[in-house]
């Protein structure tokens, strides 16, 4: 079983819809990252969380340390949000593990 | 400010050949990482470094070696390339591993024939 599980694997939405991507992990962590990978392959960091909730524009990330679960929400989705979203956890020994990614397609 | 730069961007090797990938960062980051990304597998950590002169194994270290002789550079070496090492390789850096944002290079596509 992977240490980091993401769901769904693929997600198609209509422009304007509210989107949720989930990440569950099974190891002790010091931080959790949400990353975005665009079709061209480049990877950018969206959020780094160790507790609570963070918001950047239309993106919101939450984490529940007790339940070992994090969610990434996108409000008022737009076609430019189409990308692969990746959950990554920094383990307590500085090692990192990644989810397989969620491929999001937002249709106009 | 270039951020994280990987060289080369593309490389084709024959089985058994050796090569080195260079990752350079200009942000004075302590932590640097090498990952590989394969279809359906997601990103996997190969090796990482928590500071100049230190390296550690990640999830998939076999067949790779690394060195961090200078703080700004993290080298990934393949001593005898195998077709299983065909992949896209990403380097990343952060100031703090436990609370720092990750900055990624653009990726290096390696094909081993």
Short mmCIF file of N, CA and C in Angstrom, two decimals, chain A residues 30-31 33 35 37 41 43 45 48 86 90 92-98 100, chain B residues 33 35 37 42-43 45 48 50 57-59 90 97-102 104:
data_model
loop_
_atom_site.label_atom_id
_atom_site.label_comp_id
_atom_site.label_asym_id
_atom_site.label_seq_id
_atom_site.Cartn_x
_atom_site.Cartn_y
_atom_site.Cartn_z
N UNK A 30 6.12 15.76 8.95
CA UNK A 30 6.41 17.08 9.51
C UNK A 30 5.74 18.17 8.67
N UNK A 31 5.43 17.85 7.42
CA UNK A 31 4.77 18.83 6.57
C UNK A 31 4.13 18.12 5.38
N UNK A 33 2.81 18.93 1.30
CA UNK A 33 2.88 19.88 0.19
C UNK A 33 1.82 19.54 -0.85
N UNK A 35 1.36 20.29 -4.86
CA UNK A 35 2.10 20.72 -6.03
C UNK A 35 1.19 20.71 -7.24
N UNK A 37 1.43 20.38 -11.48
CA UNK A 37 2.26 20.10 -12.64
C UNK A 37 1.46 20.37 -13.90
N UNK A 41 5.02 20.05 -18.08
CA UNK A 41 5.87 19.26 -17.20
C UNK A 41 6.41 20.00 -16.00
N UNK A 43 6.79 21.87 -12.49
CA UNK A 43 6.13 21.65 -11.20
C UNK A 43 6.29 22.89 -10.34
N UNK A 45 5.07 24.71 -6.49
CA UNK A 45 4.53 24.48 -5.17
C UNK A 45 3.34 25.39 -4.95
N UNK A 48 2.36 24.60 1.43
CA UNK A 48 3.04 23.74 2.38
C UNK A 48 2.28 23.89 3.70
N UNK A 86 -0.51 17.21 -7.18
CA UNK A 86 0.26 16.17 -6.49
C UNK A 86 0.36 16.51 -5.01
N UNK A 90 6.43 15.29 3.76
CA UNK A 90 7.78 15.26 4.28
C UNK A 90 7.75 14.43 5.56
N UNK A 92 9.16 12.42 8.94
CA UNK A 92 9.90 12.96 10.08
C UNK A 92 11.41 12.80 9.94
N UNK A 93 11.86 11.89 9.07
CA UNK A 93 13.29 11.70 8.87
C UNK A 93 13.80 12.48 7.65
N UNK A 94 13.05 13.45 7.20
CA UNK A 94 13.40 14.32 6.06
C UNK A 94 13.15 13.69 4.70
N UNK A 95 12.80 12.41 4.67
CA UNK A 95 12.47 11.76 3.42
C UNK A 95 11.12 12.29 2.92
N UNK A 96 10.84 12.10 1.64
CA UNK A 96 9.57 12.57 1.08
C UNK A 96 8.88 11.47 0.29
N UNK A 97 7.57 11.46 0.34
CA UNK A 97 6.77 10.52 -0.43
C UNK A 97 5.67 11.29 -1.16
N UNK A 98 5.31 10.78 -2.34
CA UNK A 98 4.37 11.50 -3.21
C UNK A 98 3.16 10.64 -3.53
N UNK A 100 0.23 9.72 -6.41
CA UNK A 100 0.35 9.49 -7.84
C UNK A 100 -0.18 10.66 -8.66
N UNK B 33 17.04 17.90 -3.52
CA UNK B 33 16.45 16.59 -3.76
C UNK B 33 16.58 16.22 -5.24
N UNK B 35 14.51 13.58 -7.81
CA UNK B 35 13.36 12.69 -7.99
C UNK B 35 13.37 12.15 -9.41
N UNK B 37 10.35 10.71 -12.25
CA UNK B 37 8.91 10.64 -12.49
C UNK B 37 8.65 9.71 -13.65
N UNK B 42 4.09 8.35 -10.44
CA UNK B 42 4.27 9.58 -9.69
C UNK B 42 5.74 9.86 -9.44
N UNK B 43 6.00 10.86 -8.65
CA UNK B 43 7.36 11.24 -8.30
C UNK B 43 7.90 10.33 -7.22
N UNK B 45 11.46 9.85 -4.70
CA UNK B 45 12.69 10.45 -4.24
C UNK B 45 13.85 9.48 -4.40
N UNK B 48 18.64 12.69 -1.36
CA UNK B 48 18.46 14.05 -0.95
C UNK B 48 19.66 14.49 -0.11
N UNK B 50 20.72 17.38 3.06
CA UNK B 50 20.26 18.38 4.03
C UNK B 50 21.32 19.45 4.27
N UNK B 57 19.83 8.53 1.30
CA UNK B 57 19.05 7.76 0.34
C UNK B 57 17.57 8.04 0.51
N UNK B 58 16.88 8.09 -0.63
CA UNK B 58 15.43 8.21 -0.62
C UNK B 58 14.78 6.88 -0.87
N UNK B 59 13.69 6.91 -1.59
CA UNK B 59 12.88 5.71 -1.82
C UNK B 59 13.50 4.76 -2.84
N UNK B 90 13.72 15.21 -11.87
CA UNK B 90 13.49 16.56 -11.34
C UNK B 90 14.39 16.78 -10.13
N UNK B 97 13.42 21.76 5.28
CA UNK B 97 12.68 20.60 4.80
C UNK B 97 11.34 20.49 5.48
N UNK B 98 11.26 20.93 6.71
CA UNK B 98 10.03 20.72 7.46
C UNK B 98 9.02 21.84 7.29
N UNK B 99 9.45 22.95 6.77
CA UNK B 99 8.49 24.04 6.65
C UNK B 99 8.74 24.90 5.43
N UNK B 100 9.58 24.46 4.54
CA UNK B 100 9.96 25.29 3.41
C UNK B 100 9.28 24.90 2.13
N UNK B 101 8.94 25.91 1.35
CA UNK B 101 8.38 25.69 0.03
C UNK B 101 9.42 25.00 -0.85
N UNK B 102 8.95 24.10 -1.70
CA UNK B 102 9.81 23.41 -2.64
C UNK B 102 9.89 24.19 -3.95
N UNK B 104 11.24 23.68 -7.85
CA UNK B 104 11.62 22.61 -8.76
C UNK B 104 12.37 23.13 -9.98
#
